[in-house]
JSON list of C-alpha atoms in Angstrom, two decimals:
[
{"chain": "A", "resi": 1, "resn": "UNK", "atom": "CA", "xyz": [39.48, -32.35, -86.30]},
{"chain": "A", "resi": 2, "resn": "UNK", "atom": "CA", "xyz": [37.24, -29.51, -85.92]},
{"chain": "A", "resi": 3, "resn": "UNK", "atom": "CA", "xyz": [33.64, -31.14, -85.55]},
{"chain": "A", "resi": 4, "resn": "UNK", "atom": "CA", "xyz": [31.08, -28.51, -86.71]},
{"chain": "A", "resi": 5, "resn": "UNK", "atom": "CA", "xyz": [27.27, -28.41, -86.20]},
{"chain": "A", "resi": 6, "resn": "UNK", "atom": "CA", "xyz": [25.40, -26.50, -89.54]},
{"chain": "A", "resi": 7, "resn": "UNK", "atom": "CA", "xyz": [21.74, -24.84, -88.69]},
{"chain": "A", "resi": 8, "resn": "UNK", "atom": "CA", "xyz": [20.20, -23.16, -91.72]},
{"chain": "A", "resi": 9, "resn": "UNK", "atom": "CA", "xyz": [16.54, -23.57, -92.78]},
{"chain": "A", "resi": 10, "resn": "UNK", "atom": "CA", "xyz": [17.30, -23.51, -96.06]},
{"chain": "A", "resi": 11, "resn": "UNK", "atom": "CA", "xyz": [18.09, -26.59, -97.13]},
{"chain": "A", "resi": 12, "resn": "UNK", "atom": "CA", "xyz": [20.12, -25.65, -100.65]},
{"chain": "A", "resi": 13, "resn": "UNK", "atom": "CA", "xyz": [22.20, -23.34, -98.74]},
{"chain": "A", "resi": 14, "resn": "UNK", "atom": "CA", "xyz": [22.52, -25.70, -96.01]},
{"chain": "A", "resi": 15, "resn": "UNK", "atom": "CA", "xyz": [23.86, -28.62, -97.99]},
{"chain": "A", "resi": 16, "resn": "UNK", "atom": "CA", "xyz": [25.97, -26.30, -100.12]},
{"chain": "A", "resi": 17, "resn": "UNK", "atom": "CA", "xyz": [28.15, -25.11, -97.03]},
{"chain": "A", "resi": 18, "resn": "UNK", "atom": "CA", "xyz": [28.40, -28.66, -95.83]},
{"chain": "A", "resi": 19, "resn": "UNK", "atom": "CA", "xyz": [29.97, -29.86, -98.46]},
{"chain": "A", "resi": 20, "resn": "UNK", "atom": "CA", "xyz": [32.42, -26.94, -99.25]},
{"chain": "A", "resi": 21, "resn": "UNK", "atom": "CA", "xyz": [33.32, -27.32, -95.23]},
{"chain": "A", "resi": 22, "resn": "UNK", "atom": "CA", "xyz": [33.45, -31.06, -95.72]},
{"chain": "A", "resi": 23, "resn": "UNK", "atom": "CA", "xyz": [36.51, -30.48, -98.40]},
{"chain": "A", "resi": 24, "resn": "UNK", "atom": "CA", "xyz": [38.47, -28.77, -95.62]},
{"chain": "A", "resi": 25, "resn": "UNK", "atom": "CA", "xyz": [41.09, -31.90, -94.26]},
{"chain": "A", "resi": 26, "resn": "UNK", "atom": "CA", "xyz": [41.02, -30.38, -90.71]},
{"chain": "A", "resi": 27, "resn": "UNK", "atom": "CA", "xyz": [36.67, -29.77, -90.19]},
{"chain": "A", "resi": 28, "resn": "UNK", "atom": "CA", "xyz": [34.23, -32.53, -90.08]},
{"chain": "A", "resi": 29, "resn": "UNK", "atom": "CA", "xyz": [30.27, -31.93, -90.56]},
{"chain": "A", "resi": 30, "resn": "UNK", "atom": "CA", "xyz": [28.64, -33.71, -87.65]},
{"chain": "A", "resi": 31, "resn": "UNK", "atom": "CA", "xyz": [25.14, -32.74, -88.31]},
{"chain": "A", "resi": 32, "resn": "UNK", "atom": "CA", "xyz": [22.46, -30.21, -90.25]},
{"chain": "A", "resi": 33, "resn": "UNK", "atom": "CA", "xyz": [20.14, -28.29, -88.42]},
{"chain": "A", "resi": 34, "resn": "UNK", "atom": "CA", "xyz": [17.06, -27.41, -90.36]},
{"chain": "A", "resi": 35, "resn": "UNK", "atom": "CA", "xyz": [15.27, -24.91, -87.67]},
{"chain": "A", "resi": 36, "resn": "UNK", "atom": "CA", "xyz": [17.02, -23.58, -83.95]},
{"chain": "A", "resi": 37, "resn": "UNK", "atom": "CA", "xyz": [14.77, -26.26, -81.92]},
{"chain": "A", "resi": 38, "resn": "UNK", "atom": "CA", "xyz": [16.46, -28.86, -83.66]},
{"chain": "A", "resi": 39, "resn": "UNK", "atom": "CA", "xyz": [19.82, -27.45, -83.31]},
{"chain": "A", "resi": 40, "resn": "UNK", "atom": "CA", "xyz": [19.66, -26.68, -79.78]},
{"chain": "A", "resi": 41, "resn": "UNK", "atom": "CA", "xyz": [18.38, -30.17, -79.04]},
{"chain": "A", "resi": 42, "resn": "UNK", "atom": "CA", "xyz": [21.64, -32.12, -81.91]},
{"chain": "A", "resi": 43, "resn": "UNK", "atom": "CA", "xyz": [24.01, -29.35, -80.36]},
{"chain": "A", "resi": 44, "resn": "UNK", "atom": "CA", "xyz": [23.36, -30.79, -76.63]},
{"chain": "A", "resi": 45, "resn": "UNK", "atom": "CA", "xyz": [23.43, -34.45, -77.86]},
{"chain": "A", "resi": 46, "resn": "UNK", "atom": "CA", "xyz": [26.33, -34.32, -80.30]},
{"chain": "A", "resi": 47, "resn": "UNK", "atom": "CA", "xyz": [28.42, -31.62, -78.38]},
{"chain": "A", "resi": 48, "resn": "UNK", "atom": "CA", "xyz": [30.25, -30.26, -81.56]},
{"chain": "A", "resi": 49, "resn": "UNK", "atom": "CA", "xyz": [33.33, -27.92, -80.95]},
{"chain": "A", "resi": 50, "resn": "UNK", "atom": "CA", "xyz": [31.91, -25.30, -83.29]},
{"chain": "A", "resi": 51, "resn": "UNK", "atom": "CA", "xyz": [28.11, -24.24, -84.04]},
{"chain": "A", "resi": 52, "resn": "UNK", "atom": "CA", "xyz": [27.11, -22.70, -87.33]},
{"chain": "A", "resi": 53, "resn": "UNK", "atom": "CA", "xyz": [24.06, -20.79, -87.12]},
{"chain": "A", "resi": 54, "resn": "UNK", "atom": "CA", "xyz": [21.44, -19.20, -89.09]},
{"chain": "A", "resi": 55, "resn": "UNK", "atom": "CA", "xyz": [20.48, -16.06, -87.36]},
{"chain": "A", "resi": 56, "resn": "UNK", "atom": "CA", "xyz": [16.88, -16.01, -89.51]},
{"chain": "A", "resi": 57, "resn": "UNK", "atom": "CA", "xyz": [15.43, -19.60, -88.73]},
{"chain": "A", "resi": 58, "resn": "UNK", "atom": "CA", "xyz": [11.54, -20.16, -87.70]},
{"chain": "A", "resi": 59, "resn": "UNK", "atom": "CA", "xyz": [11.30, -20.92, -83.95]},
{"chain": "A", "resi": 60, "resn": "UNK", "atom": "CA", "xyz": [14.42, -19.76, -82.41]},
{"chain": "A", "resi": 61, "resn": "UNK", "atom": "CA", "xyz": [16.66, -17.62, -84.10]},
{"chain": "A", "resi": 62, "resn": "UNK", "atom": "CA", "xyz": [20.23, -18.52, -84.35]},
{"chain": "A", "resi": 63, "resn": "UNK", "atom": "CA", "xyz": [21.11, -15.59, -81.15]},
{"chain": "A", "resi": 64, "resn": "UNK", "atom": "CA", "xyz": [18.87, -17.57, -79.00]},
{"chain": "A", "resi": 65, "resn": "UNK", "atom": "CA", "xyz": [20.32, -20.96, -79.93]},
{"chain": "A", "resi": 66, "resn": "UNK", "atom": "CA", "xyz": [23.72, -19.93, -79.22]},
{"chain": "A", "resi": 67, "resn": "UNK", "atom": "CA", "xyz": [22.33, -18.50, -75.87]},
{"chain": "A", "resi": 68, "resn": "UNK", "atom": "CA", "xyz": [21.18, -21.58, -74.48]},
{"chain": "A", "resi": 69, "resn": "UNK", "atom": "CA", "xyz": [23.88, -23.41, -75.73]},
{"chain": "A", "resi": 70, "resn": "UNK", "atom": "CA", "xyz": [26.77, -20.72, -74.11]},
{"chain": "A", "resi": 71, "resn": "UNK", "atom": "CA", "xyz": [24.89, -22.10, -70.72]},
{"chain": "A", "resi": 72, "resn": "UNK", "atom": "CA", "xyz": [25.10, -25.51, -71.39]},
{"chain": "A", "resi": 73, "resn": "UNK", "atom": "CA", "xyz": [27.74, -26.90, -73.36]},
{"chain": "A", "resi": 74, "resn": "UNK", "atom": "CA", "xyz": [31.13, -25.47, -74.19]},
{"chain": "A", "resi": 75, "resn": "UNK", "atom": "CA", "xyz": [30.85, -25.46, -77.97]},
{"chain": "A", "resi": 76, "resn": "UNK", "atom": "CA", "xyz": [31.60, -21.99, -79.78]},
{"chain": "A", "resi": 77, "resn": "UNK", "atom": "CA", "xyz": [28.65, -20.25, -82.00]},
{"chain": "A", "resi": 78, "resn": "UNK", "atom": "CA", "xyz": [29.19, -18.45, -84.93]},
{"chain": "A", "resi": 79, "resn": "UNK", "atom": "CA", "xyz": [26.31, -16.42, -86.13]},
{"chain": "A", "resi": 80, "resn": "UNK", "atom": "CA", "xyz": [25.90, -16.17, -89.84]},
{"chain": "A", "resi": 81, "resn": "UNK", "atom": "CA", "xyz": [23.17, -13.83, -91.49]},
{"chain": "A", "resi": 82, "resn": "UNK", "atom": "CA", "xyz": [22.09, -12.07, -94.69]},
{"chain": "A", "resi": 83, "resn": "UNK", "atom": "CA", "xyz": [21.27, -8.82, -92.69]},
{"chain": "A", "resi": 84, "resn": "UNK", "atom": "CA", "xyz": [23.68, -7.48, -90.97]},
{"chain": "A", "resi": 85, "resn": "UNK", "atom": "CA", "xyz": [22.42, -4.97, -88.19]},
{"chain": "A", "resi": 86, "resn": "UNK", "atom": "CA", "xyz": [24.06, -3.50, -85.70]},
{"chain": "A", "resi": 87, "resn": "UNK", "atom": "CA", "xyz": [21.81, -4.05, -83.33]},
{"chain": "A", "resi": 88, "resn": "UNK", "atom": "CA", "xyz": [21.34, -7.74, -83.56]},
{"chain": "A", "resi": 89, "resn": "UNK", "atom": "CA", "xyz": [25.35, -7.77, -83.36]},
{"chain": "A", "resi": 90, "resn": "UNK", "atom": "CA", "xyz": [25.18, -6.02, -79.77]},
{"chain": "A", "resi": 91, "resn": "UNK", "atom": "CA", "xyz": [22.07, -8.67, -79.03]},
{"chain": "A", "resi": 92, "resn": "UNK", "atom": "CA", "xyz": [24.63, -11.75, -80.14]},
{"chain": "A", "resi": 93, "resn": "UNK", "atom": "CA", "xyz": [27.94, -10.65, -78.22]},
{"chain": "A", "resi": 94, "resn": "UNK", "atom": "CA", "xyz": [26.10, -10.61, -74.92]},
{"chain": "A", "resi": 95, "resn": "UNK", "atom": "CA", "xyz": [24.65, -13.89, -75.68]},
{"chain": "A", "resi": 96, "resn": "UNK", "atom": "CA", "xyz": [27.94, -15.19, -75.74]},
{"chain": "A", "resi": 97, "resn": "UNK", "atom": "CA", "xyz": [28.36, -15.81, -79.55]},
{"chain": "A", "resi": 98, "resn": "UNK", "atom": "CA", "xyz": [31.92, -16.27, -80.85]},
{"chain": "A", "resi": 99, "resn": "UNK", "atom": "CA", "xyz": [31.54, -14.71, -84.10]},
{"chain": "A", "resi": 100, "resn": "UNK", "atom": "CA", "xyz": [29.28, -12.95, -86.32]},
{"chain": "A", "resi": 101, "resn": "UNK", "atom": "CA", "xyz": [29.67, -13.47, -90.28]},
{"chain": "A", "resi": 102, "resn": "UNK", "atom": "CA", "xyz": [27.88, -12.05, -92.74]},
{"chain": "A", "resi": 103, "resn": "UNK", "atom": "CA", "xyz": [26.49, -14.88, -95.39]},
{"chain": "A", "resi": 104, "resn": "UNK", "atom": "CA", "xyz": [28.75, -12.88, -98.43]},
{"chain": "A", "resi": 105, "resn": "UNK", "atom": "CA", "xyz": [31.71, -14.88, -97.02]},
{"chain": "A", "resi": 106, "resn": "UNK", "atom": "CA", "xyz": [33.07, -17.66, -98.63]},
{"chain": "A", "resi": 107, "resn": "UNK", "atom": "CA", "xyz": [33.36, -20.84, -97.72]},
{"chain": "A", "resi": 108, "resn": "UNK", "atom": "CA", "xyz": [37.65, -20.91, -97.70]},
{"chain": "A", "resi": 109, "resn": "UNK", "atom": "CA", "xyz": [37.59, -17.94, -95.79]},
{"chain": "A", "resi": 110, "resn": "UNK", "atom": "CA", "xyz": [34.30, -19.29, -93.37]},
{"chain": "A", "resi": 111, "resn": "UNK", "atom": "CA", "xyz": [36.11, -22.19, -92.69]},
{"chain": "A", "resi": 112, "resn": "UNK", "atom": "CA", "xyz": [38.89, -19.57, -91.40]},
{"chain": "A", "resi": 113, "resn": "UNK", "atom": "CA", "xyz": [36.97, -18.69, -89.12]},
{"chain": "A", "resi": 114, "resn": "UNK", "atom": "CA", "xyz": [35.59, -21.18, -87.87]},
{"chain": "A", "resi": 115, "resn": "UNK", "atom": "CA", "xyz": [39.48, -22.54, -87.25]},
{"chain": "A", "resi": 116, "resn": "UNK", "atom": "CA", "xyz": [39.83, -19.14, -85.20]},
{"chain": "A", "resi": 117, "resn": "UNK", "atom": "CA", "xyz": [37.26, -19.67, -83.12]},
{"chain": "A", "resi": 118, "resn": "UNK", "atom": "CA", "xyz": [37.28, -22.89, -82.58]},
{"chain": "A", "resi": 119, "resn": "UNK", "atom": "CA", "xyz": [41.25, -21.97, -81.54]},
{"chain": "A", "resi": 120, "resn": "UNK", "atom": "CA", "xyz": [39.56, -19.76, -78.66]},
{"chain": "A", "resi": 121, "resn": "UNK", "atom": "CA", "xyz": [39.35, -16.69, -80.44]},
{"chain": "A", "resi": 122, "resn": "UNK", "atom": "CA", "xyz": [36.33, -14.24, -81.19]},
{"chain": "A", "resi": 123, "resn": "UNK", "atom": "CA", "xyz": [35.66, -12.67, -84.93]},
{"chain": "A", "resi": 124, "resn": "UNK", "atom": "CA", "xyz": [33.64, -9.89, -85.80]},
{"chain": "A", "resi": 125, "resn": "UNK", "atom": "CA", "xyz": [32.91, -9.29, -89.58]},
{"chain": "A", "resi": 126, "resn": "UNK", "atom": "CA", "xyz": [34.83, -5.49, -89.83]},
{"chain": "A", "resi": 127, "resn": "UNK", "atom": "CA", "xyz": [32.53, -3.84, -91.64]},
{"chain": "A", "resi": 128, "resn": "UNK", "atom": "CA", "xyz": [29.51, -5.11, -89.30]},
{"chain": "A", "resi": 129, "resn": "UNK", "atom": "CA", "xyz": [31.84, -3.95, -86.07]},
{"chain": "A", "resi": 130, "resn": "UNK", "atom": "CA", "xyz": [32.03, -0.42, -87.66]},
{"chain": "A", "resi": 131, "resn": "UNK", "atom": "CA", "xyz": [28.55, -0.20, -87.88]},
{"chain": "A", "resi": 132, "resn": "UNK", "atom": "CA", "xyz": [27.65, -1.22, -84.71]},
{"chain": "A", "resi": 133, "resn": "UNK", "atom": "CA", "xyz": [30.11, 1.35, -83.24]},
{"chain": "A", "resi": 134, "resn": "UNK", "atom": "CA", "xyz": [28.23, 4.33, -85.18]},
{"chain": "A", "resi": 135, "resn": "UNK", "atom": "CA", "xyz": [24.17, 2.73, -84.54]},
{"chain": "A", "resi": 136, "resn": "UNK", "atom": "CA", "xyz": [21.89, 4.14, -82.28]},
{"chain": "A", "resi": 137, "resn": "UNK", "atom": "CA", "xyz": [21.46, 2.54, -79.40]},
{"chain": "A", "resi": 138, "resn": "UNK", "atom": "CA", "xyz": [17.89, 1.18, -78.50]},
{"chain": "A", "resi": 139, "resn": "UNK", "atom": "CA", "xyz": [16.07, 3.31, -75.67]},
{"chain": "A", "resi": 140, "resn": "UNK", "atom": "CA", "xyz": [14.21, 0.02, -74.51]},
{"chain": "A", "resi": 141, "resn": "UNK", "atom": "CA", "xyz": [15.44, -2.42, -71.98]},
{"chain": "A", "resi": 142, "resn": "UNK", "atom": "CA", "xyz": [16.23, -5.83, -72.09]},
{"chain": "A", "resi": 143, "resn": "UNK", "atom": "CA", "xyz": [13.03, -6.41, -70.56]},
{"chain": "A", "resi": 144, "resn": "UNK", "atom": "CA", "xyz": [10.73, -4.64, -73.45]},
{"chain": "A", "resi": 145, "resn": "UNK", "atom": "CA", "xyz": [12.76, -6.04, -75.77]},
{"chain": "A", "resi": 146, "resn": "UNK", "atom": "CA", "xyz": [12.24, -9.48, -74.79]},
{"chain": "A", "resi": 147, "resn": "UNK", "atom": "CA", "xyz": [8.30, -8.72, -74.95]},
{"chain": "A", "resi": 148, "resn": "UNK", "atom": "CA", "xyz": [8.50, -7.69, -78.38]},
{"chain": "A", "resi": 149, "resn": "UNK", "atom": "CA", "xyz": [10.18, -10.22, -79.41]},
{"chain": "A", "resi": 150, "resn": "UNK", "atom": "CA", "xyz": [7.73, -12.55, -77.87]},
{"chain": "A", "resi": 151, "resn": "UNK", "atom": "CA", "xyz": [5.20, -10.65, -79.14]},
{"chain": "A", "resi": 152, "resn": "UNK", "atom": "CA", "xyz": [6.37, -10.30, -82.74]},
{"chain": "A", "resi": 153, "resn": "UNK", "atom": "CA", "xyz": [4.57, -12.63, -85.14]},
{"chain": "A", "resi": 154, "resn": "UNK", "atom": "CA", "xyz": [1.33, -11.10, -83.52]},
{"chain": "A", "resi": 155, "resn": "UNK", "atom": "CA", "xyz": [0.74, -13.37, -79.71]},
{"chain": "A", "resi": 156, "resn": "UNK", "atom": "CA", "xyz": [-1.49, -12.64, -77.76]},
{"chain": "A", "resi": 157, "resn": "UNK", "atom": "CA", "xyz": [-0.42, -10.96, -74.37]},
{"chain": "A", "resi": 158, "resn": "UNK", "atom": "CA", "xyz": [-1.45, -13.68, -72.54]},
{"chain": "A", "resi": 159, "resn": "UNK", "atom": "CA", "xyz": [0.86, -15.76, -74.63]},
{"chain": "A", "resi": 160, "resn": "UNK", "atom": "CA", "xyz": [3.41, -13.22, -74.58]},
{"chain": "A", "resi": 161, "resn": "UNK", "atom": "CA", "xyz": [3.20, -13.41, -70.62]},
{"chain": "A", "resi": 162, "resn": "UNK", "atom": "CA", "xyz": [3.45, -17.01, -70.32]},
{"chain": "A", "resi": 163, "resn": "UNK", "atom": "CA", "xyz": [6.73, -17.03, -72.78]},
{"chain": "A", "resi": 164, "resn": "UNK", "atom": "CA", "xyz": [8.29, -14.81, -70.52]},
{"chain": "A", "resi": 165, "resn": "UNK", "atom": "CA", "xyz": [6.13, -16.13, -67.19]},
{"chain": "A", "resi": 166, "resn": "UNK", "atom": "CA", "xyz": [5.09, -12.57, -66.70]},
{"chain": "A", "resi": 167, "resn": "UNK", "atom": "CA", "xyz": [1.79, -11.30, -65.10]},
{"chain": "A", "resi": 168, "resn": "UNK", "atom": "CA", "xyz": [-0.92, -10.09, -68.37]},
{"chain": "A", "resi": 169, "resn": "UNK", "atom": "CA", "xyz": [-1.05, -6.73, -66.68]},
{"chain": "A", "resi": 170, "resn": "UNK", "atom": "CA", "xyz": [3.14, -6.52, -66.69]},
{"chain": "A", "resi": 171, "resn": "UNK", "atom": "CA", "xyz": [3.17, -7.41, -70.01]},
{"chain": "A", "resi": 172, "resn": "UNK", "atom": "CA", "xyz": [0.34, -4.78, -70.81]},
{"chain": "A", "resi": 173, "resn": "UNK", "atom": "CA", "xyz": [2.68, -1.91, -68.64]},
{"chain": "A", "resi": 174, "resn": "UNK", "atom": "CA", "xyz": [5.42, -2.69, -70.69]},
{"chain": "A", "resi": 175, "resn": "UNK", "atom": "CA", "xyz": [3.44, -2.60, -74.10]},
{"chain": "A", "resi": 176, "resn": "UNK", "atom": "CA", "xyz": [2.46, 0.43, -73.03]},
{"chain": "A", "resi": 177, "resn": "UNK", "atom": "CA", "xyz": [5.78, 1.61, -72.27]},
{"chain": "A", "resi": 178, "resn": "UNK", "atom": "CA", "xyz": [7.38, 0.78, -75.29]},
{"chain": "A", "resi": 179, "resn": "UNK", "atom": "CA", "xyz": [4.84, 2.62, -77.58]},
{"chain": "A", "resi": 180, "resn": "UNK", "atom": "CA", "xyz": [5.56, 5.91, -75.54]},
{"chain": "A", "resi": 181, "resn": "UNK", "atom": "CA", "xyz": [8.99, 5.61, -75.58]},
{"chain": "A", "resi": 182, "resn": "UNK", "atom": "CA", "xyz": [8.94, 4.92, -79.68]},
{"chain": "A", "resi": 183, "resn": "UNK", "atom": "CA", "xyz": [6.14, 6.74, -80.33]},
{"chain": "A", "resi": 184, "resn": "UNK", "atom": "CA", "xyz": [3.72, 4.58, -81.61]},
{"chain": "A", "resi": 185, "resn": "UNK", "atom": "CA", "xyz": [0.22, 3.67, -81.65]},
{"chain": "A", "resi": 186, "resn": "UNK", "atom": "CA", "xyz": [0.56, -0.19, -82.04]},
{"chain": "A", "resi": 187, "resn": "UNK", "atom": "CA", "xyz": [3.11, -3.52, -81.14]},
{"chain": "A", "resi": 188, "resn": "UNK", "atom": "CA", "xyz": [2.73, -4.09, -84.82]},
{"chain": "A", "resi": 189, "resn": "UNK", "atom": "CA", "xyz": [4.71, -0.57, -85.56]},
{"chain": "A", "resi": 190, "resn": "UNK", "atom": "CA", "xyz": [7.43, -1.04, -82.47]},
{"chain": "A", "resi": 191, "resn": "UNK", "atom": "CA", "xyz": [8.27, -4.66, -83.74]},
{"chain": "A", "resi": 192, "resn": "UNK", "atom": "CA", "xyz": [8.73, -3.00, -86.98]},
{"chain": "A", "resi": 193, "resn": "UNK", "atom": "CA", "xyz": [10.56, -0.40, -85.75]},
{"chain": "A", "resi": 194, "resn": "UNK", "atom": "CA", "xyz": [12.65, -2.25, -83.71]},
{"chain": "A", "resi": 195, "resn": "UNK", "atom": "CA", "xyz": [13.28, -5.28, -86.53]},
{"chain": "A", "resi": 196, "resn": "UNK", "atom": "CA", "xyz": [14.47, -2.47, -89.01]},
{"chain": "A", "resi": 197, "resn": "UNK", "atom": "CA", "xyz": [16.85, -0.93, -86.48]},
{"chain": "A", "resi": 198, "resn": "UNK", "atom": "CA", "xyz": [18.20, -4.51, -85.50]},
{"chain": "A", "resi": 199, "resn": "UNK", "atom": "CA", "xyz": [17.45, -4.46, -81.82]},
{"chain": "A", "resi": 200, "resn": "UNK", "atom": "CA", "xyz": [15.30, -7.67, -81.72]}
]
C-alpha cells in the first residue's frame, strides 16, 4: 500500500483527488494538507511514502515543502501545479522533487505516477520538460533569488534579512543588484518579472 500525503489549499480540489486516489486498491490517503506549514509539519509526523503537493499554497509553496522534507524524511514529492513554468521546474528538480505534474492530469493516470515514483523512479510532465529545455535561463543567483522570494508579497528588508539571517545592508546590495541586472527601477517589477518567467 502506497500511503500518500495530499497538500492543496483548495479544499474542493483537495477532497476531490482524495477520493478518486482513495478508489485506487493499491494507494491509501493518510492525510490533507490545507497550506505547506501544515504539510511539512503531518509529512514529518506521519512519514507517508509519497507527498502530493500544491506548488501555489500560502506560506510555503509546495518546492519548499518538498525541500525540507528531501532533508528529513525519505518520502518522495510530487509537485502538482496549474502553471507550468520552466523555471519553477529547474527550481523543483534541485530541491529534490520526484515529479512535476501539471494539474490537467487525471486522476487514473496521477495515481500512475504516483506508483512510479513511489517505485523509485522520477517523472517529468513531457511537455513541461520540453519547455524547460528551450527557457531562458535566469541571470540571478540562487542567492538574489532567494531575496526576492522573501521579499515578494512586499517585506520589508529588514524582514527579508532576518528570513534569510542576512545583514540589512546585504540584502540592500543584492536588491540593488538584481534591479541592474533586470533592469528595473523597483523589487515590485523584478518579483514580477521573475514570477512571469518562473524563476521564483
Amino acid at each position: 500500500m502506497i500511503r500518500v500525503l495530499l497538500a492543496d489549499d483548495e479544499g474542493m480540489i483537495r477532497s476531490a483527488l482524495a477520493a478518486l486516489l482513495r478508489l485506487e486498491d493499491d494507494i491509501d490517503v493518510v492525510a490533507e494538507c490545507a497550506d505547506g506549514e501544515q504539510a511539512v509539519a503531518v509529512a514529518l509526523r506521519l512519514q507517508p511514502d509519497v507527498c502530493l503537493l500544491d506548488l501555489e499554497m500560502p506560506g510555503l509553496d509546495g518546492v519548499q515543502v518538498a525541500e525540507r522534507l528531501h532533508r528529513a524524511i525519505p518520502a518522495r514529492c510530487i509537485v502538482v501545479t496549474r502553471h507550468a513554468r520552466p523555471g519553477v521546474l529547474r527550481r523543483a528538480l534541485a530541491s529534490g522533487v520526484s515529479g512535476f505534474v501539471p494539474k490537467s492530469r487525471g486522476a487514473e493516470e496521477l495515481a500512475a505516477i504516483i506508483r512510479r515514483v513511489a517505485a523509485g523512479a522520477r517523472y517529468v510532465d513531457p511537455e513541461i520538460a520540453a519547455d524547460a529545455l528551450s527557457d531562458e535561463r535566469s541571470p540571478l543567483t540562487d542567492r538574489e533569488l532567494d531575496v526576492l522570494r522573501a521579499g515578494r508579497r512586499g517585506e520589508t528588508t529588514g524582514q527579508i534579512a532576518r528570513a534569510l539571517a542576512l545583514a540589512p545592508g546585504t540584502v540592500r546590495n543584492h536588491i540593488s543588484v538584481i534591479l541592474g541586472k533586470l533592469s528595473v527601477g523597483t523589487r515590485q517589477q523584478a518579483v514580477l518579472i521573475a514570477e512571469e518567467r518562473g524563476w521564483i
